[in-house]
Amino acid sequence: MMLSNRANRWWLLLFVSAYLISPAAFSEVTVITDPKFSMPIANVTAAVGRDATLTCVVHDLGAYK
């Protein structure tokens, strides 16, 4: 059975509309969060000319380095 050109356009419009409105169209949502320290960084006292080591843990580092 051959559909008319008008019927073909109607089915195409229906198909495209259903695709755009479907929940699958909205399923890929990317949320980018900023990195956060898990706890405050403690103060460290060191003599002048000596090394001081600060320890920290960062969450949601993502692409940051």
XYZ file of N, CA and C in Angstrom:
195
model
N 0.851 -1.173 0.000
C 0.000 0.000 0.000
C 0.896 1.234 0.000
N 0.633 2.120 -0.877
C 1.422 3.330 -1.036
C 0.712 4.494 -0.352
N 1.414 5.182 0.554
C 0.836 6.344 1.219
C 1.079 7.587 0.383
N 0.190 8.532 0.516
C 0.361 9.784 -0.221
C 1.520 10.574 0.368
N 2.009 11.520 -0.375
C 3.118 12.361 0.069
C 2.739 13.109 1.347
N 1.491 13.550 1.413
C 1.012 14.262 2.600
C 1.009 13.340 3.816
N 0.576 12.107 3.650
C 0.555 11.140 4.748
C 1.980 10.817 5.190
N 2.908 10.699 4.244
C 4.309 10.449 4.595
C 4.866 11.580 5.443
N 4.568 12.813 5.067
C 5.052 13.960 5.851
C 4.438 13.960 7.236
N 3.162 13.579 7.355
C 2.490 13.559 8.651
C 3.150 12.518 9.561
N 3.435 11.325 9.034
C 4.083 10.293 9.827
C 5.500 10.712 10.228
N 6.207 11.355 9.333
C 7.549 11.834 9.652
C 7.496 12.889 10.757
N 6.562 13.818 10.657
C 6.398 14.846 11.690
C 6.042 14.212 13.030
N 5.162 13.222 13.008
C 4.774 12.528 14.232
C 5.976 11.814 14.861
N 6.750 11.127 14.048
C 7.917 10.399 14.533
C 8.953 11.350 15.135
N 9.274 12.438 14.443
C 10.267 13.401 14.925
C 9.782 14.063 16.202
N 8.498 14.412 16.269
C 7.946 15.043 17.480
C 8.016 14.096 18.666
N 7.683 12.836 18.452
C 7.741 11.859 19.541
C 9.167 11.677 20.029
N 10.121 11.686 19.114
C 11.523 11.548 19.503
C 11.983 12.740 20.327
N 11.633 13.942 19.903
C 12.088 15.143 20.604
C 11.439 15.304 21.969
N 10.214 14.842 22.115
C 9.491 15.008 23.378
C 9.776 13.866 24.346
N 10.300 12.744 23.867
C 10.501 11.567 24.706
C 11.500 11.856 25.834
N 11.369 11.167 26.970
C 12.312 11.345 28.082
C 13.742 10.997 27.703
N 13.931 10.126 26.745
C 15.283 9.757 26.327
C 16.028 10.954 25.760
N 15.299 11.909 25.207
C 15.943 13.094 24.655
C 16.578 13.933 25.762
N 16.100 13.787 26.993
C 16.602 14.583 28.112
C 17.473 13.766 29.060
N 17.817 12.547 28.717
C 18.501 11.668 29.652
C 19.975 12.008 29.841
N 20.601 12.689 28.901
C 22.024 12.992 29.025
C 22.217 14.416 29.525
N 22.197 14.566 30.838
C 22.396 15.869 31.467
C 23.720 15.811 32.203
N 24.594 16.742 31.915
C 25.897 16.784 32.559
C 25.922 17.921 33.566
N 26.253 17.597 34.794
C 26.364 18.597 35.845
C 27.837 18.713 36.204
N 28.362 19.894 36.061
C 29.767 20.129 36.383
C 29.832 20.840 37.726
N 30.526 20.223 38.674
C 30.666 20.831 39.995
C 32.112 21.272 40.189
N 32.282 22.283 40.987
C 33.619 22.779 41.291
C 34.277 21.881 42.327
N 35.594 21.766 42.272
C 36.302 20.980 43.297
C 36.112 21.597 44.681
N 36.086 20.742 45.693
C 35.907 21.206 47.081
C 36.875 20.458 47.987
N 37.405 21.175 48.971
C 38.232 20.536 49.993
C 37.323 19.779 50.942
N 37.718 18.564 51.340
C 36.876 17.766 52.224
C 36.910 18.270 53.660
N 37.998 18.948 54.034
C 38.116 19.524 55.381
C 39.053 20.726 55.295
N 39.005 21.608 56.262
C 39.913 22.767 56.232
C 41.378 22.322 56.264
N 42.222 23.087 55.613
C 43.655 22.802 55.605
C 44.255 23.396 56.878
N 44.959 22.570 57.647
C 45.539 23.015 58.919
C 46.747 23.918 58.680
N 46.940 24.850 59.596
C 48.131 25.702 59.544
C 49.354 24.900 59.968
N 50.464 25.182 59.334
C 51.720 24.514 59.658
C 52.770 25.584 59.890
N 53.529 25.423 60.967
C 54.616 26.359 61.257
C 55.928 25.697 60.860
N 56.752 26.450 60.143
C 58.060 25.932 59.730
C 59.065 27.063 59.823
N 60.285 26.713 60.123
C 61.358 27.711 60.186
C 61.646 28.223 58.776
N 62.131 29.450 58.712
C 62.472 30.053 57.428
C 63.526 29.185 56.731
N 63.287 28.887 55.452
C 64.212 28.091 54.683
C 63.950 26.592 54.744
N 63.011 26.180 55.581
C 62.674 24.754 55.690
C 61.410 24.466 54.873
N 61.193 23.204 54.528
C 59.994 22.806 53.790
C 58.823 22.620 54.742
N 57.647 22.958 54.269
C 56.410 22.706 55.011
C 55.494 21.897 54.099
N 54.906 20.850 54.638
C 54.015 20.005 53.859
C 52.590 20.215 54.334
N 51.711 20.552 53.395
C 50.291 20.721 53.690
C 49.553 19.543 53.071
N 48.697 18.895 53.858
C 47.928 17.754 53.378
C 46.489 18.176 53.145
N 45.936 17.760 52.011
C 44.539 18.073 51.734
C 43.930 16.982 50.865
N 42.601 16.857 50.961
C 41.842 15.926 50.126
C 40.814 16.751 49.379
N 40.758 16.556 48.061
C 39.844 17.332 47.225
C 38.827 16.391 46.594
N 37.541 16.759 46.677
C 36.460 15.998 46.062
C 36.030 16.693 44.773
N 35.508 15.930 43.832
C 35.018 16.436 42.533
C 36.118 17.145 41.771
N 37.283 16.529 41.712
C 38.407 17.141 41.025
C 38.165 17.226 39.523
N 37.516 16.232 38.951
C 37.168 16.258 37.530
C 38.388 16.435 36.648
N 38.316 17.402 35.734
C 39.400 17.633 34.780
C 40.490 18.550 35.338
N 40.280 19.084 36.541
C 41.282 19.952 37.146
C 42.505 19.119 37.565
N 43.661 19.730 37.497
C 44.878 19.028 37.933
C 45.719 19.941 38.781
